């Protein structure tokens, strides 16, 4: 049986031009692109003033990535991709009922995600009644009553699922999880389940806190920064400024990636005249072109070299640290040294695609560096063995005491701008007991204790017909989730699907029996209530909490804040049954006071967040070398060896982001740094692999994924581009390739879909699709 997506490729749009990858990032082209993007979408009068408020102390937090702002801000504290994110939501186009009268759901479901997103901001609540062909405006009262009625009617609260995407503010996230728990369920899956869940799992077990342990200052004090499995030039462009500053202060950088990403090579800082004139900073000192999934082997090989040097009497380990602060060292060392060299090294060289000599050079750089930071993102988190891989990164840092002192530590670089804050606020299907205790005590109710569904489990439950209401606070669940067809089928089994959204996306057109779209204010919109301006807070990737003030007049009065949507819905759903004073939560200071009472580290929240720049949350390992783990110490873990195996005639495919997209939001059809233009259905293949497989540059192929469930999944009509990626490894863009990722192929422990290791074969000779979209 083959699964193939009905959304057909468009030969006119899906035949991109391909060239060679660029060797630098940003510079003048980035500035020009930013200005053009903002002007085209939001207009000059609306867009440019907004841009000057991004990431300013009195402005709003960029809705792009979660990279922190430095204390000293530039006038223009944004990047090209931040500009695209702002332009996307600050657009002056609004969608009205008339648009939905013209376009049936069937019509919309044949459009690409790119087309849907470009139609403009959602401005009024819309309802798709049972059997209806079109969405119709309903008005807020009716919309909220429909949901409340459905939620009151469920046999058990666990038949409702509440998804969150990581843009939601702290205040909205807190009120949202309170509502779900007051209703009686922990079914709070979020985009984190598909993103950094593996980091959270690995870090909680080993150092006791599932968050990064470094600040921006630490990066400046590091002697060595290893960036593994991350493409900062596209996904965290402001990180390049931090890396540049570190470089200038003498830091060395090792980049570990199957792809030579332009931003990691050379950075022309657009905030400086030199950068605009084309003078850049070389960032990477050593590039390890690793095979997909080879990082566990790499880090364990470095660790073994360190242990061997220690055994020879060299002073390469921080013995005092290991002695005082860690647990499990002896067992760990014994296991890692057990395998004889003749078996260990050939396996490592095969799994990593790297030569022993290169791994020895990395190890020398490590021993020459007093302070080391490791940064990573999706390249490490979206594999079957991601949790062991990240635990091995922690072992690596623990060996030399590189946790809990300046200039050293773990740096998982978060994606969505408030994904870390949402977790802190309790958006988690597996909430800790003490969080539930505090929540119950503050509001006078007994929260449910049983763990809820994560994203993958939610899809399975929906597919089994066990979900009556699917409610999404932002995001694009259908397109972001794996196994698109399975997910879409699951969604269709639900009674009522509800999306609180800013822009139209595929999740609005693949619906349950009935569906609602609720238009929300975005980060850049001014949030007025009773004549008062309200503002929210967010937490960045380094645990810093700060305020975000919207500055633009909303396109329509009918858009509501996420907090208002949830508290109104909660009041209507729970009524007298609830002990929460939902109306009082219209005042965000009241919400923040509740947060202060429930969430550790938020004492005096309202006062401290009003100080310029906000405040940093406590982090026991970073602040005091305290490790709140099961053993009370930092844990060494034994992670064995594992790497994805690639059968004969197949390649391992990673699904990744282009420079012109924000997750499922497509800004444009180019991927400038990789030399791709005018389309997205392209697959990057190493020239030698292509030759062996008989693939020709520019030819079209179907990608067919093969997995142990015996089903084949097909993504048709991809153009082959010969590209200097690691041998055996291919790359293509998400979400077009999500159809290939099996729902049940997930990471051990974290249950994150294995979006970076999909075994595929290439079928040639398939005809171009007959018609476009
Ligand atoms: N402009 C923009 N910014 C974004 C986003 C966006 O879509 N657009 N998305 C946001 C979100 S939610 C997230 S999570 C982050 C994502 O940020 P990234 O993780 O940088 O995003 P990906 O495009 O998935 O890139 C993965 C990188 O890891 C490499 N890689 C893949 N597999 C492996 C591996 O096995 N080992 C190693 N060492 N490297 C590997 C890839 O070649 C690629 O460079 O960005 C955030 N910021
Ligand atoms: N194959 C593959 N799949 C992946 C990944 C991968 O690398 N490969 N990456 C995974 C990762 S890291 C992540 S984080 C997920 C992302 O999953 P999601 O977070 O679910 O997806 P997004 O595309 O970020 O969601 C975009 C939509 O959010 C809505 N939106 C935007 N801003 C706001 C706002 O302020 N408020 C509200 N209410 N709505 C808003 C808009 O309607 C927009 O269409 O995808 C995952 N899926
Ligand atoms: Mo993410």
PDB file of N, CA and C and ligand atoms in Angstrom, residues 64-66 79-82 84-85 191 194-196 227-237 255-261 264 288 290-295 298-299 376-383 385 413-417 419 644 652 654-665 667 674 725 731 734 755-757, ligand 1:
ATOM      1  N   UNK A  64       9.909  35.576  15.411  1.00  0.00           N
ATOM      2  CA  UNK A  64      10.753  34.577  14.766  1.00  0.00           C
ATOM      3  C   UNK A  64      11.310  33.613  15.799  1.00  0.00           C
ATOM      4  N   UNK A  65      12.613  33.578  15.920  1.00  0.00           N
ATOM      5  CA  UNK A  65      13.217  32.527  16.742  1.00  0.00           C
ATOM      6  C   UNK A  65      13.356  32.949  18.205  1.00  0.00           C
ATOM      7  N   UNK A  66      13.906  32.035  19.024  1.00  0.00           N
ATOM      8  CA  UNK A  66      13.987  32.249  20.473  1.00  0.00           C
ATOM      9  C   UNK A  66      15.368  32.724  20.911  1.00  0.00           C
ATOM     10  N   UNK A  79      16.731  40.518  12.048  1.00  0.00           N
ATOM     11  CA  UNK A  79      17.503  39.922  10.978  1.00  0.00           C
ATOM     12  C   UNK A  79      16.573  39.764   9.788  1.00  0.00           C
ATOM     13  N   UNK A  80      17.106  39.313   8.698  1.00  0.00           N
ATOM     14  CA  UNK A  80      16.292  39.135   7.500  1.00  0.00           C
ATOM     15  C   UNK A  80      15.091  38.241   7.792  1.00  0.00           C
ATOM     16  N   UNK A  81      15.323  37.164   8.503  1.00  0.00           N
ATOM     17  CA  UNK A  81      14.208  36.249   8.706  1.00  0.00           C
ATOM     18  C   UNK A  81      13.241  36.727   9.781  1.00  0.00           C
ATOM     19  N   UNK A  82      13.735  37.550  10.710  1.00  0.00           N
ATOM     20  CA  UNK A  82      12.828  38.218  11.640  1.00  0.00           C
ATOM     21  C   UNK A  82      11.934  39.180  10.869  1.00  0.00           C
ATOM     22  N   UNK A  84      10.972  38.880   7.828  1.00  0.00           N
ATOM     23  CA  UNK A  84       9.941  38.111   7.124  1.00  0.00           C
ATOM     24  C   UNK A  84       8.834  37.708   8.088  1.00  0.00           C
ATOM     25  N   UNK A  85       9.208  37.320   9.302  1.00  0.00           N
ATOM     26  CA  UNK A  85       8.204  36.893  10.279  1.00  0.00           C
ATOM     27  C   UNK A  85       7.275  38.052  10.637  1.00  0.00           C
ATOM     28  N   UNK A 191       4.219  21.806  20.066  1.00  0.00           N
ATOM     29  CA  UNK A 191       5.200  21.645  18.987  1.00  0.00           C
ATOM     30  C   UNK A 191       6.520  21.140  19.534  1.00  0.00           C
ATOM     31  N   UNK A 194       7.670  17.724  18.859  1.00  0.00           N
ATOM     32  CA  UNK A 194       8.277  17.423  17.556  1.00  0.00           C
ATOM     33  C   UNK A 194       9.618  18.133  17.408  1.00  0.00           C
ATOM     34  N   UNK A 195      10.053  18.811  18.455  1.00  0.00           N
ATOM     35  CA  UNK A 195      11.152  19.773  18.313  1.00  0.00           C
ATOM     36  C   UNK A 195      12.272  19.438  19.300  1.00  0.00           C
ATOM     37  N   UNK A 196      12.289  20.118  20.461  1.00  0.00           N
ATOM     38  CA  UNK A 196      13.380  19.913  21.417  1.00  0.00           C
ATOM     39  C   UNK A 196      13.034  18.948  22.546  1.00  0.00           C
ATOM     40  N   UNK A 227      29.015  23.729  17.372  1.00  0.00           N
ATOM     41  CA  UNK A 227      27.646  23.906  16.884  1.00  0.00           C
ATOM     42  C   UNK A 227      27.301  22.656  16.078  1.00  0.00           C
ATOM     43  N   UNK A 228      26.412  21.842  16.617  1.00  0.00           N
ATOM     44  CA  UNK A 228      26.108  20.551  15.983  1.00  0.00           C
ATOM     45  C   UNK A 228      24.636  20.483  15.613  1.00  0.00           C
ATOM     46  N   UNK A 229      24.358  20.137  14.358  1.00  0.00           N
ATOM     47  CA  UNK A 229      22.968  19.909  13.981  1.00  0.00           C
ATOM     48  C   UNK A 229      22.118  21.164  14.007  1.00  0.00           C
ATOM     49  N   UNK A 230      22.683  22.241  13.519  1.00  0.00           N
ATOM     50  CA  UNK A 230      21.952  23.506  13.542  1.00  0.00           C
ATOM     51  C   UNK A 230      22.376  24.350  12.355  1.00  0.00           C
ATOM     52  N   UNK A 231      21.436  25.136  11.833  1.00  0.00           N
ATOM     53  CA  UNK A 231      21.719  26.026  10.708  1.00  0.00           C
ATOM     54  C   UNK A 231      21.402  27.459  11.120  1.00  0.00           C
ATOM     55  N   UNK A 232      22.272  28.060  11.940  1.00  0.00           N
ATOM     56  CA  UNK A 232      21.940  29.377  12.505  1.00  0.00           C
ATOM     57  C   UNK A 232      21.781  30.472  11.450  1.00  0.00           C
ATOM     58  N   UNK A 233      22.483  30.381  10.333  1.00  0.00           N
ATOM     59  CA  UNK A 233      22.403  31.447   9.323  1.00  0.00           C
ATOM     60  C   UNK A 233      20.982  31.670   8.846  1.00  0.00           C
ATOM     61  N   UNK A 234      20.174  30.611   8.839  1.00  0.00           N
ATOM     62  CA  UNK A 234      18.791  30.717   8.420  1.00  0.00           C
ATOM     63  C   UNK A 234      17.837  30.774   9.612  1.00  0.00           C
ATOM     64  N   UNK A 235      18.055  29.925  10.589  1.00  0.00           N
ATOM     65  CA  UNK A 235      17.032  29.741  11.624  1.00  0.00           C
ATOM     66  C   UNK A 235      17.244  30.563  12.892  1.00  0.00           C
ATOM     67  N   UNK A 236      18.473  30.996  13.124  1.00  0.00           N
ATOM     68  CA  UNK A 236      18.761  31.856  14.277  1.00  0.00           C
ATOM     69  C   UNK A 236      19.807  32.874  13.858  1.00  0.00           C
ATOM     70  N   UNK A 237      19.455  33.720  12.862  1.00  0.00           N
ATOM     71  CA  UNK A 237      20.485  34.592  12.286  1.00  0.00           C
ATOM     72  C   UNK A 237      21.181  35.489  13.316  1.00  0.00           C
ATOM     73  N   UNK A 255      32.074  23.190  13.676  1.00  0.00           N
ATOM     74  CA  UNK A 255      30.723  22.986  13.153  1.00  0.00           C
ATOM     75  C   UNK A 255      30.570  21.525  12.730  1.00  0.00           C
ATOM     76  N   UNK A 256      29.488  20.907  13.208  1.00  0.00           N
ATOM     77  CA  UNK A 256      29.236  19.501  12.898  1.00  0.00           C
ATOM     78  C   UNK A 256      27.928  19.427  12.130  1.00  0.00           C
ATOM     79  N   UNK A 257      27.999  19.070  10.856  1.00  0.00           N
ATOM     80  CA  UNK A 257      26.796  19.131  10.019  1.00  0.00           C
ATOM     81  C   UNK A 257      27.034  18.324   8.740  1.00  0.00           C
ATOM     82  N   UNK A 258      26.026  17.639   8.235  1.00  0.00           N
ATOM     83  CA  UNK A 258      26.202  16.975   6.948  1.00  0.00           C
ATOM     84  C   UNK A 258      26.268  17.967   5.785  1.00  0.00           C
ATOM     85  N   UNK A 259      25.755  19.174   6.010  1.00  0.00           N
ATOM     86  CA  UNK A 259      25.727  20.192   4.957  1.00  0.00           C
ATOM     87  C   UNK A 259      26.681  21.327   5.301  1.00  0.00           C
ATOM     88  N   UNK A 260      27.363  21.866   4.294  1.00  0.00           N
ATOM     89  CA  UNK A 260      28.187  23.050   4.525  1.00  0.00           C
ATOM     90  C   UNK A 260      27.275  24.275   4.519  1.00  0.00           C
ATOM     91  N   UNK A 261      26.754  24.690   5.653  1.00  0.00           N
ATOM     92  CA  UNK A 261      25.781  25.785   5.681  1.00  0.00           C
ATOM     93  C   UNK A 261      26.510  27.134   5.616  1.00  0.00           C
ATOM     94  N   UNK A 264      27.355  29.309   8.720  1.00  0.00           N
ATOM     95  CA  UNK A 264      28.371  28.806   9.641  1.00  0.00           C
ATOM     96  C   UNK A 264      29.765  29.052   9.093  1.00  0.00           C
ATOM     97  N   UNK A 288      33.230  19.482  10.580  1.00  0.00           N
ATOM     98  CA  UNK A 288      33.135  18.024  10.556  1.00  0.00           C
ATOM     99  C   UNK A 288      31.883  17.667   9.777  1.00  0.00           C
ATOM    100  N   UNK A 290      29.579  15.449   9.025  1.00  0.00           N
ATOM    101  CA  UNK A 290      29.146  14.179   9.608  1.00  0.00           C
ATOM    102  C   UNK A 290      27.992  13.575   8.816  1.00  0.00           C
ATOM    103  N   UNK A 291      27.860  12.259   8.933  1.00  0.00           N
ATOM    104  CA  UNK A 291      26.671  11.621   8.361  1.00  0.00           C
ATOM    105  C   UNK A 291      25.480  11.857   9.269  1.00  0.00           C
ATOM    106  N   UNK A 292      24.308  11.864   8.689  1.00  0.00           N
ATOM    107  CA  UNK A 292      23.090  12.010   9.493  1.00  0.00           C
ATOM    108  C   UNK A 292      23.091  10.952  10.590  1.00  0.00           C
ATOM    109  N   UNK A 293      22.801  11.396  11.806  1.00  0.00           N
ATOM    110  CA  UNK A 293      22.701  10.444  12.913  1.00  0.00           C
ATOM    111  C   UNK A 293      24.030   9.964  13.450  1.00  0.00           C
ATOM    112  N   UNK A 294      25.158  10.578  13.015  1.00  0.00           N
ATOM    113  CA  UNK A 294      26.474  10.113  13.453  1.00  0.00           C
ATOM    114  C   UNK A 294      26.983  10.768  14.731  1.00  0.00           C
ATOM    115  N   UNK A 295      26.204  11.650  15.327  1.00  0.00           N
ATOM    116  CA  UNK A 295      26.717  12.452  16.444  1.00  0.00           C
ATOM    117  C   UNK A 295      26.966  11.653  17.723  1.00  0.00           C
ATOM    118  N   UNK A 298      30.291  10.251  17.191  1.00  0.00           N
ATOM    119  CA  UNK A 298      31.325  11.286  17.268  1.00  0.00           C
ATOM    120  C   UNK A 298      31.633  11.658  18.722  1.00  0.00           C
ATOM    121  N   UNK A 299      30.577  11.992  19.477  1.00  0.00           N
ATOM    122  CA  UNK A 299      30.834  12.439  20.847  1.00  0.00           C
ATOM    123  C   UNK A 299      31.392  11.297  21.700  1.00  0.00           C
ATOM    124  N   UNK A 376      23.102  23.125  19.914  1.00  0.00           N
ATOM    125  CA  UNK A 376      22.511  22.204  18.936  1.00  0.00           C
ATOM    126  C   UNK A 376      21.052  22.541  18.706  1.00  0.00           C
ATOM    127  N   UNK A 377      20.514  21.990  17.619  1.00  0.00           N
ATOM    128  CA  UNK A 377      19.078  22.119  17.350  1.00  0.00           C
ATOM    129  C   UNK A 377      18.586  20.822  16.712  1.00  0.00           C
ATOM    130  N   UNK A 378      17.751  20.939  15.676  1.00  0.00           N
ATOM    131  CA  UNK A 378      17.004  19.769  15.184  1.00  0.00           C
ATOM    132  C   UNK A 378      17.887  18.639  14.625  1.00  0.00           C
ATOM    133  N   UNK A 379      19.103  18.956  14.189  1.00  0.00           N
ATOM    134  CA  UNK A 379      19.982  17.909  13.675  1.00  0.00           C
ATOM    135  C   UNK A 379      20.307  16.871  14.735  1.00  0.00           C
ATOM    136  N   UNK A 380      20.203  17.261  16.008  1.00  0.00           N
ATOM    137  CA  UNK A 380      20.451  16.296  17.080  1.00  0.00           C
ATOM    138  C   UNK A 380      19.169  15.730  17.689  1.00  0.00           C
ATOM    139  N   UNK A 381      18.048  16.435  17.559  1.00  0.00           N
ATOM    140  CA  UNK A 381      16.860  16.037  18.340  1.00  0.00           C
ATOM    141  C   UNK A 381      15.882  15.136  17.596  1.00  0.00           C
ATOM    142  N   UNK A 382      15.996  15.072  16.259  1.00  0.00           N
ATOM    143  CA  UNK A 382      14.953  14.370  15.488  1.00  0.00           C
ATOM    144  C   UNK A 382      15.434  13.053  14.886  1.00  0.00           C
ATOM    145  N   UNK A 383      16.091  12.250  15.725  1.00  0.00           N
ATOM    146  CA  UNK A 383      16.528  10.910  15.312  1.00  0.00           C
ATOM    147  C   UNK A 383      16.031   9.891  16.331  1.00  0.00           C
ATOM    148  N   UNK A 385      17.750   7.885  18.028  1.00  0.00           N
ATOM    149  CA  UNK A 385      18.647   7.836  19.193  1.00  0.00           C
ATOM    150  C   UNK A 385      19.031   9.242  19.658  1.00  0.00           C
ATOM    151  N   UNK A 413      19.382  25.214  21.242  1.00  0.00           N
ATOM    152  CA  UNK A 413      18.865  26.487  20.720  1.00  0.00           C
ATOM    153  C   UNK A 413      17.417  26.275  20.298  1.00  0.00           C
ATOM    154  N   UNK A 414      16.525  26.909  21.041  1.00  0.00           N
ATOM    155  CA  UNK A 414      15.087  26.680  20.853  1.00  0.00           C
ATOM    156  C   UNK A 414      14.593  27.284  19.555  1.00  0.00           C
ATOM    157  N   UNK A 415      13.440  26.820  19.129  1.00  0.00           N
ATOM    158  CA  UNK A 415      12.897  27.263  17.864  1.00  0.00           C
ATOM    159  C   UNK A 415      11.943  28.420  18.010  1.00  0.00           C
ATOM    160  N   UNK A 416      10.660  28.121  18.221  1.00  0.00           N
ATOM    161  CA  UNK A 416       9.639  29.153  18.338  1.00  0.00           C
ATOM    162  C   UNK A 416       9.999  30.143  19.445  1.00  0.00           C
ATOM    163  N   UNK A 417       9.570  31.394  19.233  1.00  0.00           N
ATOM    164  CA  UNK A 417       9.998  32.484  20.094  1.00  0.00           C
ATOM    165  C   UNK A 417       9.591  32.326  21.554  1.00  0.00           C
ATOM    166  N   UNK A 419       8.591  29.035  22.890  1.00  0.00           N
ATOM    167  CA  UNK A 419       8.342  27.612  23.138  1.00  0.00           C
ATOM    168  C   UNK A 419       8.876  27.206  24.515  1.00  0.00           C
ATOM    169  N   UNK A 644      21.744   5.117  12.331  1.00  0.00           N
ATOM    170  CA  UNK A 644      20.794   4.611  11.349  1.00  0.00           C
ATOM    171  C   UNK A 644      21.527   3.825  10.260  1.00  0.00           C
ATOM    172  N   UNK A 652      19.643   8.202   3.205  1.00  0.00           N
ATOM    173  CA  UNK A 652      18.970   8.666   4.414  1.00  0.00           C
ATOM    174  C   UNK A 652      18.585  10.124   4.161  1.00  0.00           C
ATOM    175  N   UNK A 654      17.067  13.779   5.304  1.00  0.00           N
ATOM    176  CA  UNK A 654      16.665  14.693   6.384  1.00  0.00           C
ATOM    177  C   UNK A 654      15.674  15.688   5.810  1.00  0.00           C
ATOM    178  N   UNK A 655      14.689  16.076   6.617  1.00  0.00           N
ATOM    179  CA  UNK A 655      13.693  17.053   6.178  1.00  0.00           C
ATOM    180  C   UNK A 655      13.983  18.334   6.945  1.00  0.00           C
ATOM    181  N   UNK A 656      14.266  19.411   6.208  1.00  0.00           N
ATOM    182  CA  UNK A 656      14.756  20.605   6.893  1.00  0.00           C
ATOM    183  C   UNK A 656      14.123  21.874   6.327  1.00  0.00           C
ATOM    184  N   UNK A 657      14.578  23.017   6.840  1.00  0.00           N
ATOM    185  CA  UNK A 657      13.986  24.310   6.484  1.00  0.00           C
ATOM    186  C   UNK A 657      14.797  25.021   5.412  1.00  0.00           C
ATOM    187  N   UNK A 658      14.112  25.721   4.521  1.00  0.00           N
ATOM    188  CA  UNK A 658      14.801  26.582   3.566  1.00  0.00           C
ATOM    189  C   UNK A 658      14.953  27.961   4.207  1.00  0.00           C
ATOM    190  N   UNK A 659      15.626  28.835   3.496  1.00  0.00           N
ATOM    191  CA  UNK A 659      15.828  30.183   4.040  1.00  0.00           C
ATOM    192  C   UNK A 659      14.555  31.024   3.953  1.00  0.00           C
ATOM    193  N   UNK A 660      13.582  30.571   3.178  1.00  0.00           N
ATOM    194  CA  UNK A 660      12.365  31.356   2.952  1.00  0.00           C
ATOM    195  C   UNK A 660      11.141  30.724   3.598  1.00  0.00           C
ATOM    196  N   UNK A 661      11.296  30.219   4.780  1.00  0.00           N
ATOM    197  CA  UNK A 661      10.112  29.642   5.422  1.00  0.00           C
ATOM    198  C   UNK A 661      10.229  29.812   6.922  1.00  0.00           C
ATOM    199  N   UNK A 662       9.073  29.794   7.595  1.00  0.00           N
ATOM    200  CA  UNK A 662       9.082  29.629   9.044  1.00  0.00           C
ATOM    201  C   UNK A 662       8.231  28.401   9.338  1.00  0.00           C
ATOM    202  N   UNK A 663       8.864  27.307   9.582  1.00  0.00           N
ATOM    203  CA  UNK A 663       8.166  26.034   9.737  1.00  0.00           C
ATOM    204  C   UNK A 663       7.226  25.837   8.549  1.00  0.00           C
ATOM    205  N   UNK A 664       5.915  25.739   8.807  1.00  0.00           N
ATOM    206  CA  UNK A 664       5.022  25.470   7.675  1.00  0.00           C
ATOM    207  C   UNK A 664       4.614  26.743   6.946  1.00  0.00           C
ATOM    208  N   UNK A 665       5.047  27.904   7.434  1.00  0.00           N
ATOM    209  CA  UNK A 665       4.736  29.157   6.737  1.00  0.00           C
ATOM    210  C   UNK A 665       5.808  29.407   5.684  1.00  0.00           C
ATOM    211  N   UNK A 667       7.511  31.762   3.080  1.00  0.00           N
ATOM    212  CA  UNK A 667       7.591  33.184   2.725  1.00  0.00           C
ATOM    213  C   UNK A 667       7.882  33.380   1.244  1.00  0.00           C
ATOM    214  N   UNK A 674      21.593  28.193  -0.140  1.00  0.00           N
ATOM    215  CA  UNK A 674      21.907  26.889  -0.731  1.00  0.00           C
ATOM    216  C   UNK A 674      21.830  26.929  -2.262  1.00  0.00           C
ATOM    217  N   UNK A 725      26.560  17.399   0.136  1.00  0.00           N
ATOM    218  CA  UNK A 725      26.139  16.874   1.441  1.00  0.00           C
ATOM    219  C   UNK A 725      26.962  15.624   1.740  1.00  0.00           C
ATOM    220  N   UNK A 731      18.775  15.576   1.428  1.00  0.00           N
ATOM    221  CA  UNK A 731      18.011  16.576   2.174  1.00  0.00           C
ATOM    222  C   UNK A 731      16.905  17.135   1.294  1.00  0.00           C
ATOM    223  N   UNK A 734      10.874  20.394   4.543  1.00  0.00           N
ATOM    224  CA  UNK A 734       9.649  20.153   5.305  1.00  0.00           C
ATOM    225  C   UNK A 734       8.765  21.348   5.036  1.00  0.00           C
ATOM    226  N   UNK A 755      12.351  13.058  12.013  1.00  0.00           N
ATOM    227  CA  UNK A 755      12.312  13.863  10.779  1.00  0.00           C
ATOM    228  C   UNK A 755      13.666  14.014  10.103  1.00  0.00           C
ATOM    229  N   UNK A 756      14.746  13.671  10.808  1.00  0.00           N
ATOM    230  CA  UNK A 756      16.076  13.821  10.197  1.00  0.00           C
ATOM    231  C   UNK A 756      16.676  12.480   9.802  1.00  0.00           C
ATOM    232  N   UNK A 757      15.913  11.398   9.893  1.00  0.00           N
ATOM    233  CA  UNK A 757      16.434  10.153   9.318  1.00  0.00           C
ATOM    234  C   UNK A 757      15.319   9.296   8.755  1.00  0.00           C
TER     235      UNK A 757
HETATM  236  N1  LIG B   1      13.708  31.602   9.586  1.00  0.00           N
HETATM  237  C1  LIG B   1      13.353  30.575  10.336  1.00  0.00           C
HETATM  238  N2  LIG B   1      13.742  30.522  11.630  1.00  0.00           N
HETATM  239  C2  LIG B   1      13.391  29.474  12.393  1.00  0.00           C
HETATM  240  C3  LIG B   1      12.524  28.454  11.909  1.00  0.00           C
HETATM  241  C4  LIG B   1      12.158  28.511  10.533  1.00  0.00           C
HETATM  242  O1  LIG B   1      11.484  27.604  10.015  1.00  0.00           O
HETATM  243  N3  LIG B   1      12.560  29.587   9.799  1.00  0.00           N
HETATM  244  N4  LIG B   1      12.066  27.463  12.733  1.00  0.00           N
HETATM  245  C5  LIG B   1      12.239  27.641  14.178  1.00  0.00           C
HETATM  246  C6  LIG B   1      12.119  26.368  14.858  1.00  0.00           C
HETATM  247  S1  LIG B   1      10.591  25.882  15.451  1.00  0.00           S
HETATM  248  C7  LIG B   1      13.209  25.597  15.121  1.00  0.00           C
HETATM  249  S2  LIG B   1      13.054  24.149  16.008  1.00  0.00           S
HETATM  250  C8  LIG B   1      14.568  26.013  14.728  1.00  0.00           C
HETATM  251  C9  LIG B   1      15.207  24.952  13.831  1.00  0.00           C
HETATM  252  O2  LIG B   1      16.526  25.263  13.557  1.00  0.00           O
HETATM  253  P1  LIG B   1      17.470  24.168  12.854  1.00  0.00           P
HETATM  254  O3  LIG B   1      17.616  22.982  13.689  1.00  0.00           O
HETATM  255  O4  LIG B   1      18.704  24.881  12.424  1.00  0.00           O
HETATM  256  O5  LIG B   1      16.558  23.786  11.571  1.00  0.00           O
HETATM  257  P2  LIG B   1      16.609  22.685  10.423  1.00  0.00           P
HETATM  258  O6  LIG B   1      16.362  23.333   9.111  1.00  0.00           O
HETATM  259  O7  LIG B   1      15.707  21.591  10.792  1.00  0.00           O
HETATM  260  O8  LIG B   1      18.117  22.309  10.342  1.00  0.00           O
HETATM  261  C10 LIG B   1      18.768  21.298  10.909  1.00  0.00           C
HETATM  262  C11 LIG B   1      20.282  21.470  10.681  1.00  0.00           C
HETATM  263  O9  LIG B   1      20.908  20.324  11.238  1.00  0.00           O
HETATM  264  C12 LIG B   1      21.659  19.637  10.259  1.00  0.00           C
HETATM  265  N5  LIG B   1      21.517  18.195  10.544  1.00  0.00           N
HETATM  266  C13 LIG B   1      20.488  17.392  10.201  1.00  0.00           C
HETATM  267  N6  LIG B   1      20.682  16.148  10.685  1.00  0.00           N
HETATM  268  C14 LIG B   1      21.867  16.159  11.348  1.00  0.00           C
HETATM  269  C15 LIG B   1      22.602  15.180  12.076  1.00  0.00           C
HETATM  270  O10 LIG B   1      22.228  14.008  12.177  1.00  0.00           O
HETATM  271  N7  LIG B   1      23.754  15.592  12.681  1.00  0.00           N
HETATM  272  C16 LIG B   1      24.207  16.864  12.570  1.00  0.00           C
HETATM  273  N8  LIG B   1      25.321  17.185  13.231  1.00  0.00           N
HETATM  274  N9  LIG B   1      23.551  17.805  11.851  1.00  0.00           N
HETATM  275  C17 LIG B   1      22.394  17.459  11.267  1.00  0.00           C
HETATM  276  C18 LIG B   1      21.059  20.058   8.934  1.00  0.00           C
HETATM  277  O11 LIG B   1      21.978  19.867   7.869  1.00  0.00           O
HETATM  278  C19 LIG B   1      20.710  21.500   9.214  1.00  0.00           C
HETATM  279  O12 LIG B   1      21.836  22.340   9.054  1.00  0.00           O
HETATM  280  O13 LIG B   1      14.568  27.230  14.000  1.00  0.00           O
HETATM  281  C20 LIG B   1      13.621  28.211  14.448  1.00  0.00           C
HETATM  282  N10 LIG B   1      13.850  29.407  13.668  1.00  0.00           N
END
